[in-house]
CSV table of C-alpha atoms and ligand atoms in Angstrom, one decimal:
chain,number,residue,atom,x,y,z
A,322,UNK,CA,-42.7,-29.9,-49.4
A,323,UNK,CA,-41.8,-29.1,-53.0
A,324,UNK,CA,-44.5,-26.5,-53.1
A,325,UNK,CA,-42.4,-24.4,-50.7
A,326,UNK,CA,-39.9,-23.1,-53.2
A,327,UNK,CA,-40.7,-19.4,-53.7
A,328,UNK,CA,-38.7,-19.2,-56.9
A,329,UNK,CA,-37.4,-21.3,-59.8
A,330,UNK,CA,-35.9,-24.7,-59.0
A,331,UNK,CA,-35.0,-28.0,-60.6
A,332,UNK,CA,-36.3,-31.3,-59.2
A,333,UNK,CA,-35.2,-34.6,-60.6
A,334,UNK,CA,-37.1,-37.9,-60.1
A,335,UNK,CA,-34.9,-40.7,-61.2
A,336,UNK,CA,-34.3,-44.5,-60.9
A,337,UNK,CA,-34.7,-47.6,-63.0
A,338,UNK,CA,-37.7,-48.8,-65.0
A,339,UNK,CA,-40.9,-49.6,-63.1
A,340,UNK,CA,-39.9,-47.4,-60.1
A,341,UNK,CA,-42.9,-45.0,-60.5
A,342,UNK,CA,-41.0,-42.0,-61.9
A,343,UNK,CA,-43.9,-40.9,-64.2
A,344,UNK,CA,-46.5,-41.5,-61.5
A,345,UNK,CA,-44.5,-39.2,-59.1
A,346,UNK,CA,-44.1,-36.6,-61.9
A,347,UNK,CA,-47.9,-36.7,-62.4
A,348,UNK,CA,-48.6,-36.5,-58.7
A,349,UNK,CA,-46.5,-33.3,-58.4
A,350,UNK,CA,-48.0,-31.8,-61.6
A,351,UNK,CA,-51.5,-32.6,-60.3
A,352,UNK,CA,-50.8,-30.8,-57.0
A,353,UNK,CA,-49.4,-27.8,-58.9
A,354,UNK,CA,-52.7,-27.7,-61.0
A,355,UNK,CA,-54.8,-27.8,-57.8
A,356,UNK,CA,-52.7,-24.8,-56.6
A,357,UNK,CA,-53.9,-23.1,-59.9
A,358,UNK,CA,-50.4,-22.8,-61.3
A,359,UNK,CA,-49.9,-22.8,-65.0
A,360,UNK,CA,-48.4,-26.2,-65.9
A,361,UNK,CA,-47.0,-27.7,-69.1
A,362,UNK,CA,-45.7,-31.3,-69.4
A,363,UNK,CA,-43.4,-32.5,-72.1
A,364,UNK,CA,-42.6,-36.1,-72.9
A,365,UNK,CA,-39.9,-37.4,-75.2
A,366,UNK,CA,-41.4,-39.3,-78.0
A,367,UNK,CA,-38.8,-41.8,-79.2
A,368,UNK,CA,-40.7,-42.9,-82.2
A,369,UNK,CA,-40.7,-39.5,-83.8
A,370,UNK,CA,-44.3,-38.4,-83.3
A,371,UNK,CA,-44.0,-34.8,-82.4
A,372,UNK,CA,-46.3,-31.9,-81.4
A,373,UNK,CA,-49.0,-34.5,-80.6
A,374,UNK,CA,-50.8,-34.1,-77.4
A,375,UNK,CA,-50.6,-37.2,-75.4
A,376,UNK,CA,-53.3,-37.9,-72.8
A,377,UNK,CA,-52.0,-40.2,-70.2
A,378,UNK,CA,-53.9,-41.6,-67.3
A,379,UNK,CA,-52.3,-43.1,-64.2
A,380,UNK,CA,-54.3,-44.0,-61.1
A,381,UNK,CA,-57.4,-42.2,-62.4
A,382,UNK,CA,-55.7,-38.9,-63.1
A,383,UNK,CA,-55.5,-37.8,-66.7
A,384,UNK,CA,-53.0,-35.2,-67.9
A,385,UNK,CA,-51.9,-33.8,-71.2
A,386,UNK,CA,-48.3,-33.8,-72.3
A,387,UNK,CA,-46.7,-32.5,-75.5
A,388,UNK,CA,-44.9,-35.4,-77.2
A,389,UNK,CA,-41.6,-33.9,-78.5
A,390,UNK,CA,-38.4,-35.2,-80.0
A,391,UNK,CA,-36.0,-32.4,-79.1
A,392,UNK,CA,-35.4,-29.4,-77.0
A,393,UNK,CA,-36.2,-26.9,-79.8
A,394,UNK,CA,-39.7,-28.2,-79.8
A,395,UNK,CA,-40.0,-27.7,-76.1
A,396,UNK,CA,-38.9,-24.0,-76.6
A,397,UNK,CA,-41.4,-23.5,-79.4
A,398,UNK,CA,-44.3,-24.9,-77.3
A,399,UNK,CA,-43.5,-23.1,-74.0
A,400,UNK,CA,-46.1,-20.5,-73.1
A,401,UNK,CA,-44.9,-17.2,-71.6
A,402,UNK,CA,-47.1,-17.6,-68.5
A,403,UNK,CA,-46.1,-21.2,-67.7
A,404,UNK,CA,-45.0,-21.5,-64.0
A,405,UNK,CA,-44.3,-25.3,-63.8
A,406,UNK,CA,-42.7,-27.4,-66.4
A,407,UNK,CA,-42.7,-31.2,-66.3
A,408,UNK,CA,-40.3,-33.2,-68.5
A,409,UNK,CA,-40.8,-37.0,-68.7
A,410,UNK,CA,-38.5,-39.6,-70.3
A,411,UNK,CA,-35.8,-37.0,-70.0
A,412,UNK,CA,-32.9,-39.4,-70.5
A,413,UNK,CA,-33.7,-39.4,-74.3
A,414,UNK,CA,-33.1,-35.6,-74.7
A,415,UNK,CA,-29.7,-34.2,-75.8
A,416,UNK,CA,-27.0,-32.9,-73.5
A,417,UNK,CA,-28.4,-29.4,-73.8
A,418,UNK,CA,-31.4,-30.3,-71.6
A,419,UNK,CA,-29.6,-29.2,-68.4
A,420,UNK,CA,-29.0,-25.8,-69.9
A,421,UNK,CA,-32.7,-25.4,-70.7
A,422,UNK,CA,-33.7,-26.5,-67.2
A,423,UNK,CA,-31.2,-24.1,-65.7
A,424,UNK,CA,-32.5,-21.2,-67.9
A,425,UNK,CA,-36.1,-22.0,-66.9
A,426,UNK,CA,-35.3,-22.2,-63.2
A,427,UNK,CA,-33.3,-19.0,-63.4
A,428,UNK,CA,-36.4,-17.4,-64.8
A,429,UNK,CA,-38.5,-18.5,-61.8
A,430,UNK,CA,-40.0,-21.7,-63.3
A,431,UNK,CA,-40.3,-24.8,-61.2
A,432,UNK,CA,-38.9,-27.6,-63.4
A,433,UNK,CA,-39.7,-31.2,-62.6
A,434,UNK,CA,-37.7,-33.8,-64.6
A,435,UNK,CA,-38.3,-37.5,-64.6
A,436,UNK,CA,-35.9,-40.0,-66.3
A,437,UNK,CA,-33.8,-43.1,-66.1
A,438,UNK,CA,-30.5,-42.6,-64.3
A,439,UNK,CA,-28.8,-45.6,-65.9
A,440,UNK,CA,-29.1,-47.5,-69.2
A,441,UNK,CA,-29.5,-51.3,-69.5
A,442,UNK,CA,-25.8,-51.7,-68.8
A,443,UNK,CA,-25.9,-49.6,-65.7
A,444,UNK,CA,-24.1,-46.6,-67.3
A,445,UNK,CA,-25.2,-43.0,-66.5
A,446,UNK,CA,-27.9,-42.2,-69.0
A,447,UNK,CA,-27.8,-39.1,-71.3
A,448,UNK,CA,-28.3,-35.7,-69.6
A,449,UNK,CA,-29.6,-37.2,-66.3
A,450,UNK,CA,-26.2,-37.3,-64.5
A,451,UNK,CA,-25.7,-33.5,-65.0
A,452,UNK,CA,-29.3,-32.8,-64.0
A,453,UNK,CA,-28.8,-34.8,-60.8
A,454,UNK,CA,-25.8,-32.5,-60.0
A,455,UNK,CA,-27.5,-29.1,-60.7
A,456,UNK,CA,-30.9,-29.9,-59.2
A,457,UNK,CA,-32.2,-28.4,-55.9
A,458,UNK,CA,-34.0,-31.6,-55.1
A,459,UNK,CA,-33.3,-35.2,-56.2
A,460,UNK,CA,-35.4,-38.3,-55.6
A,461,UNK,CA,-34.1,-41.7,-56.6
A,462,UNK,CA,-36.9,-44.2,-56.5
A,463,UNK,CA,-36.5,-48.0,-56.5
A,464,UNK,CA,-38.6,-50.7,-58.1
A,465,UNK,CA,-38.8,-54.3,-56.8
A,466,UNK,CA,-36.2,-56.8,-58.2
A,467,UNK,CA,-38.1,-59.4,-60.2
A,468,UNK,CA,-35.5,-62.1,-59.2
A,469,UNK,CA,-35.1,-61.6,-55.5
A,470,UNK,CA,-37.7,-59.1,-54.3
A,471,UNK,CA,-35.2,-56.6,-53.0
A,472,UNK,CA,-35.2,-52.9,-54.0
A,473,UNK,CA,-34.2,-52.6,-57.6
A,474,UNK,CA,-32.0,-49.8,-59.1
A,475,UNK,CA,-31.2,-51.3,-62.5
A,476,UNK,CA,-33.1,-52.1,-65.7
A,477,UNK,CA,-32.4,-55.6,-67.1
A,478,UNK,CA,-32.9,-55.7,-70.8
A,479,UNK,CA,-34.1,-59.1,-72.1
A,480,UNK,CA,-34.3,-60.3,-75.7
A,481,UNK,CA,-36.3,-63.5,-76.0
A,482,UNK,CA,-36.1,-63.8,-72.2
A,483,UNK,CA,-32.3,-63.7,-72.1
A,484,UNK,CA,-30.0,-60.8,-71.1
A,485,UNK,CA,-29.4,-58.6,-74.1
A,486,UNK,CA,-25.9,-58.6,-75.7
A,487,UNK,CA,-24.0,-55.7,-74.3
A,488,UNK,CA,-23.1,-54.4,-77.7
A,489,UNK,CA,-26.8,-53.9,-78.7
A,490,UNK,CA,-27.7,-50.2,-79.1
A,491,UNK,CA,-29.0,-48.3,-76.1
A,492,UNK,CA,-32.2,-47.3,-77.9
A,493,UNK,CA,-34.1,-49.7,-80.2
A,494,UNK,CA,-37.4,-48.6,-81.6
A,495,UNK,CA,-39.9,-51.4,-82.1
A,496,UNK,CA,-37.7,-54.3,-81.1
A,497,UNK,CA,-39.2,-57.4,-79.5
A,498,UNK,CA,-37.5,-57.0,-76.2
A,499,UNK,CA,-38.6,-56.6,-72.6
A,500,UNK,CA,-37.2,-55.2,-69.4
A,501,UNK,CA,-37.2,-56.3,-65.8
A,502,UNK,CA,-36.4,-54.3,-62.7
A,503,UNK,CA,-33.3,-55.9,-61.0
A,504,UNK,CA,-31.1,-55.1,-58.0
A,505,UNK,CA,-27.4,-54.7,-58.3
A,506,UNK,CA,-26.8,-58.4,-57.5
A,507,UNK,CA,-29.3,-59.8,-60.0
A,508,UNK,CA,-28.5,-57.4,-62.9
A,509,UNK,CA,-26.7,-59.4,-65.6
A,510,UNK,CA,-24.1,-57.8,-67.9
A,511,UNK,CA,-22.1,-59.6,-70.4
A,512,UNK,CA,-18.7,-60.2,-68.7
A,513,UNK,CA,-16.8,-59.4,-71.9
A,514,UNK,CA,-18.2,-55.8,-71.8
A,515,UNK,CA,-18.1,-55.2,-68.1
A,516,UNK,CA,-14.6,-53.8,-68.4
A,517,UNK,CA,-15.8,-51.2,-70.8
A,518,UNK,CA,-18.5,-50.0,-68.4
A,519,UNK,CA,-15.9,-49.7,-65.6
A,520,UNK,CA,-13.6,-47.8,-68.0
A,521,UNK,CA,-16.3,-45.3,-68.8
A,522,UNK,CA,-17.1,-44.8,-65.1
A,523,UNK,CA,-13.5,-43.9,-64.2
B,267,ZN,ZN1,-32.2,-59.0,-57.0
């Protein structure tokens, strides 16, 4: 169905961790490659490796992605004949990502963005909320809650197996932490900080 757009467009694939966002991005990119469209994929590299070519394999399909740390690097690496642009881990880019996506789509490029819609506290994450608003097509995928087995929309952050303190930073590189997919009911937030989340959402 997405192949039907005759001109530039923005598609967002969003949801919590483990919901299959990257796999869906790769599926669409693979189909575009089969259609002989010129494709470039970019992935935010949180640990500062940049301009590397990542080769990632999911379900037997290998694809190349430029590992970048900011939007300027995407601009530098973009080729003039590219027709489809994939952007993975999009939540880590700055607030100017929506402007770039709009510019590309206005110039006839199909832009496919994958990223987390909420951080570990359940707050809207980075540039994703704006992208959800300006996209032609949005898919919110769900994982499976690791506590109750229902569809999961949240990412539970755990440090030593316990819910992370709410005042821990959103992005920690190299920390010994883990994440679980959780549903709204099973997602645990420090009660003392819950008010702050609600304030931010108002
Ligand atoms: Zn649950």
